[in-house]
Amino acid sequence: MSYLFFIVTGKPFFIISSFSHRWLFGMEGCRFYGWAGFFFGCGSLITMTVVSLDRYLKICHLRYGTWLKRNHAFLCLGFIWSYAAFWATMPLIGWGNYAPEPFGTSCTLDWWLAQASLSGQSFVMSILFFCLVLPTAIIVFSYVKIIIKVKESAKEVAHFDTRNQNSHILEIKLTKVAMVICAGFLIAWIPYAVVSVWSAFGKPDSVPIPASVVPTLLAKSSAMYNPIIYQVIDCKNTCAKLSCFRTFKKRKLYNTSRYCTSF
């Protein structure tokens, strides 16, 4: 949903400016575009972080996993978007800033402030830690622990009753979906983060414009990954169901023909 809001609120600015080969909406439009991109991007990453923790608790710590209820989900949503709003709004009130990208058709955080002042450097370091390094570390930790736990408990699951086995299989499937989505998001955004750090702490104008365009486009393309992932998974489930139905139908016809020939 966050991707949809960003596409609606931000993409028209980028598309129109791209056709004109320059940013057309002034500094206020630049700040709004930068705020929207960072707000929804940060919200998406923190959402995936919370989902990874939820998967970790439900699979590795069943006691806490069963404790999580719907009201906790609403509290998590409030925390996620408050967290994203806090960091996205800081540049608007003086700590950091939004500025045009080097290629001039979109706006982002002003990474070059790290070279201009101590305040800018502290802002860039804080953004990198709290909005990239920490969430990524939590995601990696959660899924590594899940993989280890699944391998260790494979034999134990075989002794469960059918209902518990089905529940466990469903949790594993949901975890696989979440892992693929997180991997797609990180693959899209980490090259952009690397170029941003290079711009912030490297020599001025050390990043060639073509080198800044490709990671930016890759990061913006992350909005299309989730629908593709869900569609592929849905197609696989549909195909599996159709295959099972056809197998069942063949068995039914086979049993019917045997019954008829016996007479």
PDB file of C-alpha atoms in Angstrom:
ATOM      1  CA  MET A   1       0.000   0.000   0.000  1.00  0.00           C
ATOM      2  CA  SER A   2       2.875   2.394   0.762  1.00  0.00           C
ATOM      3  CA  TYR A   3       4.177   1.877  -2.775  1.00  0.00           C
ATOM      4  CA  LEU A   4       0.777   2.816  -4.184  1.00  0.00           C
ATOM      5  CA  PHE A   5       0.707   6.066  -2.201  1.00  0.00           C
ATOM      6  CA  PHE A   6       4.224   6.951  -3.349  1.00  0.00           C
ATOM      7  CA  ILE A   7       3.352   6.197  -6.983  1.00  0.00           C
ATOM      8  CA  VAL A   8       0.298   8.469  -6.724  1.00  0.00           C
ATOM      9  CA  THR A   9       1.963  11.306  -4.774  1.00  0.00           C
ATOM     10  CA  GLY A  10       5.512  11.258  -6.135  1.00  0.00           C
ATOM     11  CA  LYS A  11       5.864   9.554  -9.501  1.00  0.00           C
ATOM     12  CA  PRO A  12       3.972  12.221 -11.530  1.00  0.00           C
ATOM     13  CA  PHE A  13       6.599  14.804 -10.478  1.00  0.00           C
ATOM     14  CA  PHE A  14       9.416  12.521 -11.597  1.00  0.00           C
ATOM     15  CA  ILE A  15       7.780  11.554 -14.917  1.00  0.00           C
ATOM     16  CA  ILE A  16       6.944  15.133 -15.938  1.00  0.00           C
ATOM     17  CA  SER A  17      10.433  16.353 -14.976  1.00  0.00           C
ATOM     18  CA  SER A  18      12.051  13.477 -16.882  1.00  0.00           C
ATOM     19  CA  PHE A  19      10.289  14.525 -20.089  1.00  0.00           C
ATOM     20  CA  SER A  20      11.551  18.079 -19.559  1.00  0.00           C
ATOM     21  CA  HIS A  21      15.077  16.929 -18.562  1.00  0.00           C
ATOM     22  CA  ARG A  22      15.003  19.112 -15.427  1.00  0.00           C
ATOM     23  CA  TRP A  23      13.147  19.548 -12.148  1.00  0.00           C
ATOM     24  CA  LEU A  24      10.075  21.741 -12.753  1.00  0.00           C
ATOM     25  CA  PHE A  25       8.442  22.121  -9.344  1.00  0.00           C
ATOM     26  CA  GLY A  26      10.792  24.370  -7.381  1.00  0.00           C
ATOM     27  CA  MET A  27      12.264  23.779  -3.930  1.00  0.00           C
ATOM     28  CA  GLU A  28       8.884  23.309  -2.217  1.00  0.00           C
ATOM     29  CA  GLY A  29       7.951  20.621  -4.728  1.00  0.00           C
ATOM     30  CA  CYS A  30      11.423  19.121  -4.251  1.00  0.00           C
ATOM     31  CA  ARG A  31      10.946  18.948  -0.491  1.00  0.00           C
ATOM     32  CA  PHE A  32       7.508  17.362  -0.862  1.00  0.00           C
ATOM     33  CA  TYR A  33       8.791  14.765  -3.342  1.00  0.00           C
ATOM     34  CA  GLY A  34      11.808  13.995  -1.163  1.00  0.00           C
ATOM     35  CA  TRP A  35       9.625  13.745   1.957  1.00  0.00           C
ATOM     36  CA  ALA A  36       7.119  11.421   0.254  1.00  0.00           C
ATOM     37  CA  GLY A  37       9.840   9.163  -1.148  1.00  0.00           C
ATOM     38  CA  PHE A  38      11.673   8.910   2.149  1.00  0.00           C
ATOM     39  CA  PHE A  39       8.509   8.553   4.252  1.00  0.00           C
ATOM     40  CA  PHE A  40       7.042   5.697   2.227  1.00  0.00           C
ATOM     41  CA  GLY A  41      10.442   4.061   1.611  1.00  0.00           C
ATOM     42  CA  CYS A  42      11.368   4.126   5.292  1.00  0.00           C
ATOM     43  CA  GLY A  43       7.857   2.953   6.224  1.00  0.00           C
ATOM     44  CA  SER A  44       8.194  -0.012   3.867  1.00  0.00           C
ATOM     45  CA  LEU A  45      11.565  -1.048   5.310  1.00  0.00           C
ATOM     46  CA  ILE A  46      10.362  -0.759   8.919  1.00  0.00           C
ATOM     47  CA  THR A  47       7.228  -2.726   7.992  1.00  0.00           C
ATOM     48  CA  MET A  48       9.418  -5.525   6.645  1.00  0.00           C
ATOM     49  CA  THR A  49      11.520  -5.341   9.810  1.00  0.00           C
ATOM     50  CA  VAL A  50       8.448  -5.763  12.002  1.00  0.00           C
ATOM     51  CA  VAL A  51       7.172  -8.607   9.780  1.00  0.00           C
ATOM     52  CA  SER A  52      10.540 -10.373  10.082  1.00  0.00           C
ATOM     53  CA  LEU A  53      10.373 -10.061  13.883  1.00  0.00           C
ATOM     54  CA  ASP A  54       6.813 -11.413  13.836  1.00  0.00           C
ATOM     55  CA  ARG A  55       7.942 -14.418  11.751  1.00  0.00           C
ATOM     56  CA  TYR A  56      10.899 -14.921  14.111  1.00  0.00           C
ATOM     57  CA  LEU A  57       8.683 -14.933  17.217  1.00  0.00           C
ATOM     58  CA  LYS A  58       6.029 -17.190  15.682  1.00  0.00           C
ATOM     59  CA  ILE A  59       8.518 -19.802  14.508  1.00  0.00           C
ATOM     60  CA  CYS A  60      11.400 -19.605  16.993  1.00  0.00           C
ATOM     61  CA  HIS A  61       9.515 -18.577  20.149  1.00  0.00           C
ATOM     62  CA  LEU A  62       6.013 -20.057  20.008  1.00  0.00           C
ATOM     63  CA  ARG A  63       5.079 -18.711  23.445  1.00  0.00           C
ATOM     64  CA  TYR A  64       5.488 -15.104  22.294  1.00  0.00           C
ATOM     65  CA  GLY A  65       4.149 -15.845  18.820  1.00  0.00           C
ATOM     66  CA  THR A  66       0.773 -16.977  20.160  1.00  0.00           C
ATOM     67  CA  TRP A  67       0.688 -13.923  22.447  1.00  0.00           C
ATOM     68  CA  LEU A  68       0.654 -11.492  19.491  1.00  0.00           C
ATOM     69  CA  LYS A  69      -2.924 -10.439  18.694  1.00  0.00           C
ATOM     70  CA  ARG A  70      -4.700  -8.013  16.359  1.00  0.00           C
ATOM     71  CA  ASN A  71      -4.397  -5.058  18.751  1.00  0.00           C
ATOM     72  CA  HIS A  72      -0.619  -5.554  18.753  1.00  0.00           C
ATOM     73  CA  ALA A  73      -0.681  -5.326  14.960  1.00  0.00           C
ATOM     74  CA  PHE A  74      -2.393  -1.911  15.169  1.00  0.00           C
ATOM     75  CA  LEU A  75       0.199  -0.749  17.707  1.00  0.00           C
ATOM     76  CA  CYS A  76       2.959  -1.899  15.336  1.00  0.00           C
ATOM     77  CA  LEU A  77       1.379   0.037  12.459  1.00  0.00           C
ATOM     78  CA  GLY A  78       1.256   3.167  14.614  1.00  0.00           C
ATOM     79  CA  PHE A  79       4.917   2.722  15.563  1.00  0.00           C
ATOM     80  CA  ILE A  80       6.015   2.051  11.956  1.00  0.00           C
ATOM     81  CA  TRP A  81       4.496   5.173  10.445  1.00  0.00           C
ATOM     82  CA  SER A  82       5.358   7.387  13.425  1.00  0.00           C
ATOM     83  CA  TYR A  83       8.969   6.245  13.079  1.00  0.00           C
ATOM     84  CA  ALA A  84       8.958   6.946   9.334  1.00  0.00           C
ATOM     85  CA  ALA A  85       7.239  10.327   9.815  1.00  0.00           C
ATOM     86  CA  PHE A  86       9.803  11.370  12.437  1.00  0.00           C
ATOM     87  CA  TRP A  87      12.839  10.725  10.239  1.00  0.00           C
ATOM     88  CA  ALA A  88      11.189  12.056   7.058  1.00  0.00           C
ATOM     89  CA  THR A  89      10.136  15.297   8.774  1.00  0.00           C
ATOM     90  CA  MET A  90      13.506  16.098  10.383  1.00  0.00           C
ATOM     91  CA  PRO A  91      14.909  17.635   7.145  1.00  0.00           C
ATOM     92  CA  LEU A  92      11.857  19.912   6.930  1.00  0.00           C
ATOM     93  CA  ILE A  93      12.502  21.433  10.355  1.00  0.00           C
ATOM     94  CA  GLY A  94      16.221  22.067   9.967  1.00  0.00           C
ATOM     95  CA  TRP A  95      18.096  18.835  10.678  1.00  0.00           C
ATOM     96  CA  GLY A  96      19.174  17.805   7.192  1.00  0.00           C
ATOM     97  CA  ASN A  97      17.508  18.831   3.956  1.00  0.00           C
ATOM     98  CA  TYR A  98      16.083  17.595   0.660  1.00  0.00           C
ATOM     99  CA  ALA A  99      17.819  18.505  -2.597  1.00  0.00           C
ATOM    100  CA  PRO A 100      17.713  17.589  -6.318  1.00  0.00           C
ATOM    101  CA  GLU A 101      19.499  14.448  -7.478  1.00  0.00           C
ATOM    102  CA  PRO A 102      22.711  14.998  -9.537  1.00  0.00           C
ATOM    103  CA  PHE A 103      20.845  14.192 -12.762  1.00  0.00           C
ATOM    104  CA  GLY A 104      18.259  16.869 -11.905  1.00  0.00           C
ATOM    105  CA  THR A 105      14.862  15.187 -12.462  1.00  0.00           C
ATOM    106  CA  SER A 106      14.026  14.052  -8.915  1.00  0.00           C
ATOM    107  CA  CYS A 107      14.849  14.918  -5.311  1.00  0.00           C
ATOM    108  CA  THR A 108      16.209  13.035  -2.331  1.00  0.00           C
ATOM    109  CA  LEU A 109      17.939  13.576   0.999  1.00  0.00           C
ATOM    110  CA  ASP A 110      20.776  16.061   0.754  1.00  0.00           C
ATOM    111  CA  TRP A 111      23.636  13.603   1.323  1.00  0.00           C
ATOM    112  CA  TRP A 112      26.205  16.283   0.505  1.00  0.00           C
ATOM    113  CA  LEU A 113      25.434  18.066   3.811  1.00  0.00           C
ATOM    114  CA  ALA A 114      27.776  15.557   5.468  1.00  0.00           C
ATOM    115  CA  GLN A 115      30.666  17.488   3.941  1.00  0.00           C
ATOM    116  CA  ALA A 116      29.272  20.927   4.785  1.00  0.00           C
ATOM    117  CA  SER A 117      28.675  20.844   8.538  1.00  0.00           C
ATOM    118  CA  LEU A 118      28.791  18.725  11.692  1.00  0.00           C
ATOM    119  CA  SER A 119      24.984  18.868  11.892  1.00  0.00           C
ATOM    120  CA  GLY A 120      24.696  17.509   8.357  1.00  0.00           C
ATOM    121  CA  GLN A 121      27.179  14.760   9.137  1.00  0.00           C
ATOM    122  CA  SER A 122      25.279  13.728  12.270  1.00  0.00           C
ATOM    123  CA  PHE A 123      22.017  13.669  10.288  1.00  0.00           C
ATOM    124  CA  VAL A 124      23.442  11.456   7.523  1.00  0.00           C
ATOM    125  CA  MET A 125      25.029   9.064  10.052  1.00  0.00           C
ATOM    126  CA  SER A 126      21.772   8.844  12.023  1.00  0.00           C
ATOM    127  CA  ILE A 127      19.692   8.190   8.894  1.00  0.00           C
ATOM    128  CA  LEU A 128      22.071   5.479   7.723  1.00  0.00           C
ATOM    129  CA  PHE A 129      22.055   3.714  11.089  1.00  0.00           C
ATOM    130  CA  PHE A 130      18.395   3.995  12.145  1.00  0.00           C
ATOM    131  CA  CYS A 131      16.813   3.738   8.688  1.00  0.00           C
ATOM    132  CA  LEU A 132      19.103   1.236   6.951  1.00  0.00           C
ATOM    133  CA  VAL A 133      21.751  -0.578   9.017  1.00  0.00           C
ATOM    134  CA  LEU A 134      19.628  -1.367  12.087  1.00  0.00           C
ATOM    135  CA  PRO A 135      16.495  -2.557  10.184  1.00  0.00           C
ATOM    136  CA  THR A 136      18.631  -4.606   7.771  1.00  0.00           C
ATOM    137  CA  ALA A 137      20.517  -6.222  10.665  1.00  0.00           C
ATOM    138  CA  ILE A 138      17.219  -7.153  12.363  1.00  0.00           C
ATOM    139  CA  ILE A 139      15.840  -8.628   9.123  1.00  0.00           C
ATOM    140  CA  VAL A 140      18.978 -10.692   8.465  1.00  0.00           C
ATOM    141  CA  PHE A 141      19.148 -11.875  12.090  1.00  0.00           C
ATOM    142  CA  SER A 142      15.466 -12.889  12.112  1.00  0.00           C
ATOM    143  CA  TYR A 143      15.579 -14.925   8.917  1.00  0.00           C
ATOM    144  CA  VAL A 144      18.924 -16.576   9.715  1.00  0.00           C
ATOM    145  CA  LYS A 145      17.491 -17.720  13.067  1.00  0.00           C
ATOM    146  CA  ILE A 146      14.322 -18.921  11.303  1.00  0.00           C
ATOM    147  CA  ILE A 147      16.334 -20.977   8.790  1.00  0.00           C
ATOM    148  CA  ILE A 148      18.345 -22.562  11.612  1.00  0.00           C
ATOM    149  CA  LYS A 149      15.186 -23.302  13.610  1.00  0.00           C
ATOM    150  CA  VAL A 150      13.383 -24.845  10.613  1.00  0.00           C
ATOM    151  CA  LYS A 151      16.318 -27.171   9.920  1.00  0.00           C
ATOM    152  CA  GLU A 152      16.499 -28.199  13.571  1.00  0.00           C
ATOM    153  CA  SER A 153      12.759 -28.807  13.951  1.00  0.00           C
ATOM    154  CA  ALA A 154      12.150 -30.695  10.666  1.00  0.00           C
ATOM    155  CA  LYS A 155      12.086 -34.059  12.456  1.00  0.00           C
ATOM    156  CA  GLU A 156       9.954 -32.762  15.337  1.00  0.00           C
ATOM    157  CA  VAL A 157       7.206 -31.555  12.985  1.00  0.00           C
ATOM    158  CA  ALA A 158       6.741 -35.095  11.643  1.00  0.00           C
ATOM    159  CA  HIS A 159       5.443 -36.147  15.084  1.00  0.00           C
ATOM    160  CA  PHE A 160       2.807 -33.367  15.234  1.00  0.00           C
ATOM    161  CA  ASP A 161      -0.850 -34.062  14.519  1.00  0.00           C
ATOM    162  CA  THR A 162      -2.264 -33.003  11.141  1.00  0.00           C
ATOM    163  CA  ARG A 163      -3.675 -29.699  12.367  1.00  0.00           C
ATOM    164  CA  ASN A 164      -0.365 -28.564  13.881  1.00  0.00           C
ATOM    165  CA  GLN A 165       1.530 -29.733  10.805  1.00  0.00           C
ATOM    166  CA  ASN A 166      -0.741 -27.675   8.521  1.00  0.00           C
ATOM    167  CA  SER A 167      -0.338 -24.630  10.774  1.00  0.00           C
ATOM    168  CA  HIS A 168       3.444 -25.024  10.741  1.00  0.00           C
ATOM    169  CA  ILE A 169       3.519 -25.416   6.952  1.00  0.00           C
ATOM    170  CA  LEU A 170       1.420 -22.235   6.581  1.00  0.00           C
ATOM    171  CA  GLU A 171       3.802 -20.280   8.833  1.00  0.00           C
ATOM    172  CA  ILE A 172       6.779 -21.479   6.759  1.00  0.00           C
ATOM    173  CA  LYS A 173       5.047 -20.446   3.511  1.00  0.00           C
ATOM    174  CA  LEU A 174       4.290 -16.978   4.887  1.00  0.00           C
ATOM    175  CA  THR A 175       7.889 -16.690   6.038  1.00  0.00           C
ATOM    176  CA  LYS A 176       9.194 -17.611   2.573  1.00  0.00           C
ATOM    177  CA  VAL A 177       7.011 -14.919   0.996  1.00  0.00           C
ATOM    178  CA  ALA A 178       8.257 -12.340   3.515  1.00  0.00           C
ATOM    179  CA  MET A 179      11.879 -13.377   2.883  1.00  0.00           C
ATOM    180  CA  VAL A 180      11.529 -12.949  -0.885  1.00  0.00           C
ATOM    181  CA  ILE A 181       9.893  -9.530  -0.477  1.00  0.00           C
ATOM    182  CA  CYS A 182      12.605  -8.344   1.934  1.00  0.00           C
ATOM    183  CA  ALA A 183      15.347  -9.646  -0.362  1.00  0.00           C
ATOM    184  CA  GLY A 184      13.827  -7.793  -3.332  1.00  0.00           C
ATOM    185  CA  PHE A 185      13.588  -4.571  -1.342  1.00  0.00           C
ATOM    186  CA  LEU A 186      17.174  -4.761  -0.070  1.00  0.00           C
ATOM    187  CA  ILE A 187      18.585  -5.693  -3.496  1.00  0.00           C
ATOM    188  CA  ALA A 188      16.811  -2.630  -4.937  1.00  0.00           C
ATOM    189  CA  TRP A 189      17.866  -0.151  -2.253  1.00  0.00           C
ATOM    190  CA  ILE A 190      21.353  -1.189  -1.091  1.00  0.00           C
ATOM    191  CA  PRO A 191      23.126  -0.006  -4.317  1.00  0.00           C
ATOM    192  CA  TYR A 192      21.400   3.373  -3.865  1.00  0.00           C
ATOM    193  CA  ALA A 193      22.549   3.482  -0.221  1.00  0.00           C
ATOM    194  CA  VAL A 194      26.141   2.709  -1.284  1.00  0.00           C
ATOM    195  CA  VAL A 195      26.138   5.531  -3.852  1.00  0.00           C
ATOM    196  CA  SER A 196      24.589   7.887  -1.275  1.00  0.00           C
ATOM    197  CA  VAL A 197      27.308   7.096   1.267  1.00  0.00           C
ATOM    198  CA  TRP A 198      29.907   7.577  -1.457  1.00  0.00           C
ATOM    199  CA  SER A 199      28.393  10.993  -2.241  1.00  0.00           C
ATOM    200  CA  ALA A 200      28.205  11.952   1.440  1.00  0.00           C
ATOM    201  CA  PHE A 201      31.739  11.024   2.511  1.00  0.00           C
ATOM    202  CA  GLY A 202      33.698  10.858  -0.744  1.00  0.00           C
ATOM    203  CA  LYS A 203      35.295  13.691  -2.650  1.00  0.00           C
ATOM    204  CA  PRO A 204      32.946  16.340  -4.120  1.00  0.00           C
ATOM    205  CA  ASP A 205      31.632  15.328  -7.551  1.00  0.00           C
ATOM    206  CA  SER A 206      33.334  11.938  -7.161  1.00  0.00           C
ATOM    207  CA  VAL A 207      30.161  10.100  -8.210  1.00  0.00           C
ATOM    208  CA  PRO A 208      29.626  10.199 -11.999  1.00  0.00           C
ATOM    209  CA  ILE A 209      26.079  11.079 -13.010  1.00  0.00           C
ATOM    210  CA  PRO A 210      25.486   7.736 -14.844  1.00  0.00           C
ATOM    211  CA  ALA A 211      26.615   5.931 -11.682  1.00  0.00           C
ATOM    212  CA  SER A 212      23.976   7.804  -9.684  1.00  0.00           C
ATOM    213  CA  VAL A 213      21.156   7.272 -12.217  1.00  0.00           C
ATOM    214  CA  VAL A 214      21.199   3.455 -12.329  1.00  0.00           C
ATOM    215  CA  PRO A 215      20.933   2.860  -8.523  1.00  0.00           C
ATOM    216  CA  THR A 216      18.199   5.498  -8.294  1.00  0.00           C
ATOM    217  CA  LEU A 217      16.112   3.852 -11.015  1.00  0.00           C
ATOM    218  CA  LEU A 218      16.717   0.428  -9.437  1.00  0.00           C
ATOM    219  CA  ALA A 219      15.527   1.739  -6.064  1.00  0.00           C
ATOM    220  CA  LYS A 220      12.424   3.321  -7.577  1.00  0.00           C
ATOM    221  CA  SER A 221      11.647   0.063  -9.395  1.00  0.00           C
ATOM    222  CA  SER A 222      11.150  -1.686  -6.017  1.00  0.00           C
ATOM    223  CA  ALA A 223       7.513  -0.553  -6.149  1.00  0.00           C
ATOM    224  CA  MET A 224       6.794  -3.144  -8.840  1.00  0.00           C
ATOM    225  CA  TYR A 225       8.430  -6.135  -7.120  1.00  0.00           C
ATOM    226  CA  ASN A 226       5.710  -6.984  -4.607  1.00  0.00           C
ATOM    227  CA  PRO A 227       2.873  -7.381  -7.154  1.00  0.00           C
ATOM    228  CA  ILE A 228       5.120  -9.625  -9.282  1.00  0.00           C
ATOM    229  CA  ILE A 229       6.101 -11.733  -6.257  1.00  0.00           C
ATOM    230  CA  TYR A 230       2.491 -12.111  -5.130  1.00  0.00           C
ATOM    231  CA  GLN A 231       1.376 -12.931  -8.676  1.00  0.00           C
ATOM    232  CA  VAL A 232       4.046 -15.625  -9.121  1.00  0.00           C
ATOM    233  CA  ILE A 233       3.180 -17.189  -5.763  1.00  0.00           C
ATOM    234  CA  ASP A 234      -0.544 -17.028  -6.522  1.00  0.00           C
ATOM    235  CA  CYS A 235       0.037 -18.679  -9.919  1.00  0.00           C
ATOM    236  CA  LYS A 236       2.044 -21.448  -8.258  1.00  0.00           C
ATOM    237  CA  ASN A 237      -0.740 -22.056  -5.733  1.00  0.00           C
ATOM    238  CA  THR A 238      -3.387 -22.021  -8.468  1.00  0.00           C
ATOM    239  CA  CYS A 239      -1.379 -24.459 -10.589  1.00  0.00           C
ATOM    240  CA  ALA A 240      -0.884 -26.733  -7.592  1.00  0.00           C
ATOM    241  CA  LYS A 241      -4.617 -26.705  -6.866  1.00  0.00           C
ATOM    242  CA  LEU A 242      -5.468 -27.445 -10.509  1.00  0.00           C
ATOM    243  CA  SER A 243      -2.941 -30.292 -10.546  1.00  0.00           C
ATOM    244  CA  CYS A 244      -4.463 -31.775  -7.400  1.00  0.00           C
ATOM    245  CA  PHE A 245      -7.962 -31.417  -8.836  1.00  0.00           C
ATOM    246  CA  ARG A 246      -6.942 -33.142 -12.081  1.00  0.00           C
ATOM    247  CA  THR A 247      -5.262 -35.962 -10.170  1.00  0.00           C
ATOM    248  CA  PHE A 248      -8.344 -36.403  -8.002  1.00  0.00           C
ATOM    249  CA  LYS A 249     -10.579 -36.370 -11.084  1.00  0.00           C
ATOM    250  CA  LYS A 250      -8.441 -39.021 -12.816  1.00  0.00           C
ATOM    251  CA  ARG A 251      -8.555 -41.223  -9.718  1.00  0.00           C
ATOM    252  CA  LYS A 252     -12.307 -40.804  -9.494  1.00  0.00           C
ATOM    253  CA  LEU A 253     -12.759 -41.772 -13.153  1.00  0.00           C
ATOM    254  CA  TYR A 254     -10.405 -44.723 -12.681  1.00  0.00           C
ATOM    255  CA  ASN A 255     -12.313 -45.949  -9.643  1.00  0.00           C
ATOM    256  CA  THR A 256     -15.637 -45.518 -11.474  1.00  0.00           C
ATOM    257  CA  SER A 257     -14.405 -47.494 -14.472  1.00  0.00           C
ATOM    258  CA  ARG A 258     -13.202 -50.306 -12.213  1.00  0.00           C
ATOM    259  CA  TYR A 259     -16.576 -50.369 -10.475  1.00  0.00           C
ATOM    260  CA  CYS A 260     -18.386 -50.589 -13.835  1.00  0.00           C
ATOM    261  CA  THR A 261     -16.131 -53.343 -15.227  1.00  0.00           C
ATOM    262  CA  SER A 262     -16.657 -55.436 -12.108  1.00  0.00           C
ATOM    263  CA  PHE A 263     -20.291 -55.827 -13.119  1.00  0.00           C
TER     264      PHE A 263
END
